[in-house]
Short mmCIF file of C-alpha atoms in Angstrom, two decimals:
data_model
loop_
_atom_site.label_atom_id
_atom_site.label_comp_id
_atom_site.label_asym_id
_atom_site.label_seq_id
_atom_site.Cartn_x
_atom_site.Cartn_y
_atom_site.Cartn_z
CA UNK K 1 -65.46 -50.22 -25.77
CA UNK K 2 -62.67 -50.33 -28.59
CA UNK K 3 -61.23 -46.93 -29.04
CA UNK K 4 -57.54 -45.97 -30.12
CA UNK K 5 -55.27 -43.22 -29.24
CA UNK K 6 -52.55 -42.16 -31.09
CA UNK K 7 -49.94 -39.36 -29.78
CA UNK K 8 -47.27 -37.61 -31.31
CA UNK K 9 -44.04 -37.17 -29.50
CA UNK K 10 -41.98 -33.94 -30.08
CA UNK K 11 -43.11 -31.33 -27.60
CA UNK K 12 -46.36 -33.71 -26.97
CA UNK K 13 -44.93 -36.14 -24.70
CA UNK K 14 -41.38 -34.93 -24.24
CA UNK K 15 -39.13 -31.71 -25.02
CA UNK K 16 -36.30 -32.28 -27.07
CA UNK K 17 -34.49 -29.36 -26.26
CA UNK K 18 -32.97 -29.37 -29.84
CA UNK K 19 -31.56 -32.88 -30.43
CA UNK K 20 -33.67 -33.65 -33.07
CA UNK K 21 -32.37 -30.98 -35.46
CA UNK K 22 -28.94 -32.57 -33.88
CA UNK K 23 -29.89 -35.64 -35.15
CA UNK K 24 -31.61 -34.59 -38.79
CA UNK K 25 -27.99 -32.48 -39.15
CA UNK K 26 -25.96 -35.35 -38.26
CA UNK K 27 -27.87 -37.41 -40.69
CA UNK K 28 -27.28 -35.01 -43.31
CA UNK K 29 -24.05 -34.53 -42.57
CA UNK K 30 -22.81 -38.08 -43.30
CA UNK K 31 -24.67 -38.03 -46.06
CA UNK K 32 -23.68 -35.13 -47.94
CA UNK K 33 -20.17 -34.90 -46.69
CA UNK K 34 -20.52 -31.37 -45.18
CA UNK K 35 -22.81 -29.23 -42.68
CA UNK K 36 -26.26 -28.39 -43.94
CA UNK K 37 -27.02 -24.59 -44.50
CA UNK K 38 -29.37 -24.38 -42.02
CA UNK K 39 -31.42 -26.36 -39.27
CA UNK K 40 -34.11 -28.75 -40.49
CA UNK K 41 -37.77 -27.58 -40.32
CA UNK K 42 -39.90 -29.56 -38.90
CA UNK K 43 -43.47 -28.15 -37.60
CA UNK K 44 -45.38 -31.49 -37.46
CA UNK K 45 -43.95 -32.72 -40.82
CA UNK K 46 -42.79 -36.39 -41.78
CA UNK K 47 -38.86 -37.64 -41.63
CA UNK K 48 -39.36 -38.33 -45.23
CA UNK K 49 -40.40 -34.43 -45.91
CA UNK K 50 -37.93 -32.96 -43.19
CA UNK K 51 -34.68 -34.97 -44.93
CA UNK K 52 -35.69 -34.29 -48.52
CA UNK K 53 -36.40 -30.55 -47.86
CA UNK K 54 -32.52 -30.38 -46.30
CA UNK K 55 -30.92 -31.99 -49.69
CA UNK K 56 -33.41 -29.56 -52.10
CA UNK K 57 -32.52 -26.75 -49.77
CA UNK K 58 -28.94 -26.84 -50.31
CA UNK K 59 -29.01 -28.22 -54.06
CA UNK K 60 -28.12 -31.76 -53.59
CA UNK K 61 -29.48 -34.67 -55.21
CA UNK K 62 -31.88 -36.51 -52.94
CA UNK K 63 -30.46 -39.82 -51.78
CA UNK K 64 -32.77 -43.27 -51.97
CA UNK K 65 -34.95 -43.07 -48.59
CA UNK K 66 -33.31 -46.33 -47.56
CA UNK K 67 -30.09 -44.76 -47.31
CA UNK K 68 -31.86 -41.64 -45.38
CA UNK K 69 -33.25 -43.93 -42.78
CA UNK K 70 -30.25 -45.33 -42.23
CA UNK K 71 -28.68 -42.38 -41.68
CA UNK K 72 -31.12 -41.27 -39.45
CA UNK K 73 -31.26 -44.69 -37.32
CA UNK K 74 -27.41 -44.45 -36.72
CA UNK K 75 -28.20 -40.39 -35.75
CA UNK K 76 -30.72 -41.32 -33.33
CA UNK K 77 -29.01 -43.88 -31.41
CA UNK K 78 -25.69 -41.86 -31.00
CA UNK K 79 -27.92 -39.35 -29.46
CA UNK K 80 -29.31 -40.93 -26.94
CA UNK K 81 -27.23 -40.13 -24.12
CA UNK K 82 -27.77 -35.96 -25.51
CA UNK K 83 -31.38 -36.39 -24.93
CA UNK K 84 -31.31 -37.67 -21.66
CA UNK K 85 -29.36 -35.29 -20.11
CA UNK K 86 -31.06 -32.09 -22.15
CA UNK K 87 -34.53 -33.59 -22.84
CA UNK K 88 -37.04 -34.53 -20.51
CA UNK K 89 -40.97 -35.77 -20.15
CA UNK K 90 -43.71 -33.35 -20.61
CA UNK K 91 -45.50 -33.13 -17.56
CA UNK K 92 -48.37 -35.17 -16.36
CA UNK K 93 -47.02 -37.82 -19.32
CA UNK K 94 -45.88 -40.57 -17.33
CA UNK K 95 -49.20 -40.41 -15.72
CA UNK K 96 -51.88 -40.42 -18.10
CA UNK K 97 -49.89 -42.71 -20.55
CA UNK K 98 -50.16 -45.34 -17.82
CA UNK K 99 -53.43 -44.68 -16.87
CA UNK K 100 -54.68 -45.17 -21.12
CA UNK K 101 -52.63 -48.55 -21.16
CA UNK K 102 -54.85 -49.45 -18.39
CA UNK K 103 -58.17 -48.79 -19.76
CA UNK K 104 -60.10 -51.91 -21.19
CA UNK K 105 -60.61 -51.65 -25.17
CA UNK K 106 -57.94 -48.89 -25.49
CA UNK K 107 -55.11 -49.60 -27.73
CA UNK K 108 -52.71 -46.51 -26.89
CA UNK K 109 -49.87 -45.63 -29.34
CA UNK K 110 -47.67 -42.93 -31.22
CA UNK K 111 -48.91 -41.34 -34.32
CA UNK K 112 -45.45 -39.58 -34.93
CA UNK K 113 -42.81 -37.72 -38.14
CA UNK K 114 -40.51 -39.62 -36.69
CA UNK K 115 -38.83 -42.70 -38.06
CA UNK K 116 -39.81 -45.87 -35.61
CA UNK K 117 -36.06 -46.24 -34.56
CA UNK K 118 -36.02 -42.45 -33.56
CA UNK K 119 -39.43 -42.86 -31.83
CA UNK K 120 -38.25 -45.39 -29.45
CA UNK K 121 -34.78 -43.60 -28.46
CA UNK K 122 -37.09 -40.79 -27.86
CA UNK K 123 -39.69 -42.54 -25.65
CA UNK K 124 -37.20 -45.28 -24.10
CA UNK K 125 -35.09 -42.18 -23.05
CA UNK K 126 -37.52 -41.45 -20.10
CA UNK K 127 -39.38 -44.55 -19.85
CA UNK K 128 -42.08 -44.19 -21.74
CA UNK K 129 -41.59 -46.99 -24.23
CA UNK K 130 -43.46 -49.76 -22.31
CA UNK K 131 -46.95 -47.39 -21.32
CA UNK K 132 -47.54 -47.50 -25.17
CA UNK K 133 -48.06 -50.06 -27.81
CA UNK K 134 -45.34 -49.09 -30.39
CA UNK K 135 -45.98 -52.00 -33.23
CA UNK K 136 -49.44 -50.89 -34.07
CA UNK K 137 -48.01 -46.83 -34.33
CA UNK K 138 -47.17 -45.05 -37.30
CA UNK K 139 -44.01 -43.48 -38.13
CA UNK K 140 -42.42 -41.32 -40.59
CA UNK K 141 -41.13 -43.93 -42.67
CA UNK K 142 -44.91 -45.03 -43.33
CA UNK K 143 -46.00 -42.31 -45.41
CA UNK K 144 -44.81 -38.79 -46.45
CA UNK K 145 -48.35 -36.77 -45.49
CA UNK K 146 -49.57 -37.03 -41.63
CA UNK K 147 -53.13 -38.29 -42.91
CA UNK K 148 -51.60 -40.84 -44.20
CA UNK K 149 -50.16 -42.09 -41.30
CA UNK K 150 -53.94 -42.29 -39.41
CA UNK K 151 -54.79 -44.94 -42.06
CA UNK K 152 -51.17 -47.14 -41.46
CA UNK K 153 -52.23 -46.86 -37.59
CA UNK K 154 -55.16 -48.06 -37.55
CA UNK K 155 -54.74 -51.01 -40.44
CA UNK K 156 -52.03 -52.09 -38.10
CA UNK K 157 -54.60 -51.61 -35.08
CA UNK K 158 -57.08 -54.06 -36.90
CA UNK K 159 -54.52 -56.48 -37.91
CA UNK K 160 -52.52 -57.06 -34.72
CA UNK K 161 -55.05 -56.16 -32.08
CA UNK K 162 -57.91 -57.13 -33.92
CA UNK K 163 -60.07 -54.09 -32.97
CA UNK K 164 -62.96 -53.32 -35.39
CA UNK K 165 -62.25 -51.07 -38.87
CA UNK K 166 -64.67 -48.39 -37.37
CA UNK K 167 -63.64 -48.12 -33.48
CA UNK K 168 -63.29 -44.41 -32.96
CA UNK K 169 -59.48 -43.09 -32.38
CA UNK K 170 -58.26 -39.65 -31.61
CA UNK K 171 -55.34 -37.88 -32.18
CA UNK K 172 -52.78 -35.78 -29.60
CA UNK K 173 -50.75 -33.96 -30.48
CA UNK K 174 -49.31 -29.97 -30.63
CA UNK K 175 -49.50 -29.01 -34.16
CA UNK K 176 -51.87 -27.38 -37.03
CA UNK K 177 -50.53 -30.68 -39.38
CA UNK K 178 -51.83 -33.25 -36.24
CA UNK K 179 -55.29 -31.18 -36.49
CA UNK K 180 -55.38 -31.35 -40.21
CA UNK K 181 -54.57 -34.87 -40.11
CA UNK K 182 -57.32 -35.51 -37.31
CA UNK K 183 -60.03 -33.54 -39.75
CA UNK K 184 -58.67 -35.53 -43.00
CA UNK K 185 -59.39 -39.10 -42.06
CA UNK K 186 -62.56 -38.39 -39.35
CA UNK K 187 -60.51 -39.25 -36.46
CA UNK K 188 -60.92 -36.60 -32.99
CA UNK K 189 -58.16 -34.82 -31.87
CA UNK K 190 -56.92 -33.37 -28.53
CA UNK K 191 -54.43 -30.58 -29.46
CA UNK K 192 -51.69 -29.24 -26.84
CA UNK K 193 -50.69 -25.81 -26.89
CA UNK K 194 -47.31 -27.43 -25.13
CA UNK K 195 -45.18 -26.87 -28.45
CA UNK K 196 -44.62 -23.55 -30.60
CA UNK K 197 -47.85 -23.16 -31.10
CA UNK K 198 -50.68 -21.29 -29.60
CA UNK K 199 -53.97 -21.51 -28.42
CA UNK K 200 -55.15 -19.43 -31.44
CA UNK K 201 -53.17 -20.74 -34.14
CA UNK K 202 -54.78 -24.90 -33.02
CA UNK K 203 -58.37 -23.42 -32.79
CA UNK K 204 -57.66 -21.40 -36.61
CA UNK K 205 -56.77 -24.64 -37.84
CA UNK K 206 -59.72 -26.60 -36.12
CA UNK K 207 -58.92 -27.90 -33.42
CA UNK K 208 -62.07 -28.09 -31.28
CA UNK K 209 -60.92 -29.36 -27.80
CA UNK K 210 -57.35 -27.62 -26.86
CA UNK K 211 -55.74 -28.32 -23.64
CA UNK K 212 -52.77 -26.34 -22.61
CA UNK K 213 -50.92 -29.78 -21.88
CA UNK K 214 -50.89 -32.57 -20.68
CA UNK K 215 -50.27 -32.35 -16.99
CA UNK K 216 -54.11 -32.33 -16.03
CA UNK K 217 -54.58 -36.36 -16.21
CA UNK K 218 -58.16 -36.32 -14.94
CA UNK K 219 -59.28 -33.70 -17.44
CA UNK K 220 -56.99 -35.22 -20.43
CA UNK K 221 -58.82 -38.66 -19.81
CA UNK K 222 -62.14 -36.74 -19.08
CA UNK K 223 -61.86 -35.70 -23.02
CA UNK K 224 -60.43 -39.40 -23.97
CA UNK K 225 -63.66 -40.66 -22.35
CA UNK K 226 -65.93 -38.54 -23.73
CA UNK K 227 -65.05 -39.50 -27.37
CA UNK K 228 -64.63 -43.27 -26.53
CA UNK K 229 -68.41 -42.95 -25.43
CA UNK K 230 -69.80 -40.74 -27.97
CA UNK K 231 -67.61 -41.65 -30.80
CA UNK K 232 -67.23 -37.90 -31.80
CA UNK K 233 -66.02 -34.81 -31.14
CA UNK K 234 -67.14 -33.57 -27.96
CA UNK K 235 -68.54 -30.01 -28.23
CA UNK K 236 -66.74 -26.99 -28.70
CA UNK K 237 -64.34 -25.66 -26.08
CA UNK K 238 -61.01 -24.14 -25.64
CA UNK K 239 -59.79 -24.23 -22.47
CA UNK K 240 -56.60 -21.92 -21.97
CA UNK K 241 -53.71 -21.73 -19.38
CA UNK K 242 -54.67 -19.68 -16.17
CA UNK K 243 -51.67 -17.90 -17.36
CA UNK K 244 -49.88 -17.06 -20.70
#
């Protein structure tokens, strides 16, 4: 059965531990010739959104995106060696990302804010790169709005993999704006209490299915399954942490 699964990254599949406000200061930094004001915010948002709030934030002009991207790419790579040593892999995310490259009819890949150079120093930093199918993701380059990024995903998804317009895909990932993005375009979503985030504040924004990460593989693909064979939502649950 064709079915596609798109995950975010940040505090999905791997903790940061701050380098990516390292990286959007940085960015900034050669940009605008001086320190930002403060760290960026980024709660789920887009590259695009993240940068351009930094330059309005401190009363700059905003550069050309080009430029930003750029910026970011060089960021990114010089902070590679940071994020391996203070970052890490979620756990249970080696493990179920190899078991969803395995499954027949899946295409597995990264729904993610981040720019596609970024995503890949992020995943390639612990390995993680080659259990997903990066060319058909979307990344923060793609679009400014998370919903639009479902519909860049899965146009690349038809075009390159040839999977059918309608196969059913479902989102992963740990924030209200990956659950709003899920409910915009029709796609399911799997949300992760893993990030900032809690329980509550996934289920007030929709989220229907919440897991409390994603070191459970047999109950993580449990839920995959049950939307690949139903094509929905499956039914309301919330299943919290033993403890808090």
């Amino acid at each position: 059965m064709e079915f596609i699964v798109l995950w975010d990254i940040d505090h999905t599949l791997i903790e940061n531990a701050g380098v990516s406000k390292d990286i959007y200061a940085a960015a900034f930094s050669s940009l605008a010739g001086r320190e930002p004001s403060g760290p960026a915010r980024t709660e789920g948002r887009t590259d695009r959104l993240i940068m351009r709030d930094m330059f309005l934030r401190d009363g700059l002009p905003v550069p050309e995106w080009p430029v930003i991207e750029d910026a970011l790419t060089r960021a990114g790579h010089d902070r590679l060696g940071d994020l391996r040593v203070r970052g890490t892999a979620l756990p249970g995310v080696h493990e179920v990302l190899k078991a969803a490259s395995a499954r027949s009819g899946w295409v597995s890949s990264v729904l993610t804010g981040n720019i596609a150079a970024n995503a890949h120093v992020k995943l390639s930093a612990f390995g993680l790169d080659s259990l997903l199918d990066l060319p058909v993701g979307a990344y923060g380059a793609d679009a400014e709005l998370r919903p639009g990024l479902v519909a860049v995903a899965r146009e690349r998804v038809q075009r390159l993999r040839g999977v059918s317009a309608d196969a059913p895909a479902v989102l992963v990932g740990d924030t209200p704006r990956d659950v709003e993005a899920a409910l915009a375009t029709g796609s399911g979503i799997i949300a992760v209490a893993s990030g900032v985030h809690s329980f509550e504040e996934l289920a007030a924004a929709g989220a229907r299915e919440i897991l409390p990460d994603l070191s459970d593989t047999r109950r993580v693909l449990s839920v995959l399954e049950a939307f690949a064979s139903h094509a929905k939502r499956p039914r309301t649950s919330l299943h919290r942490p033993l403890t808090r």
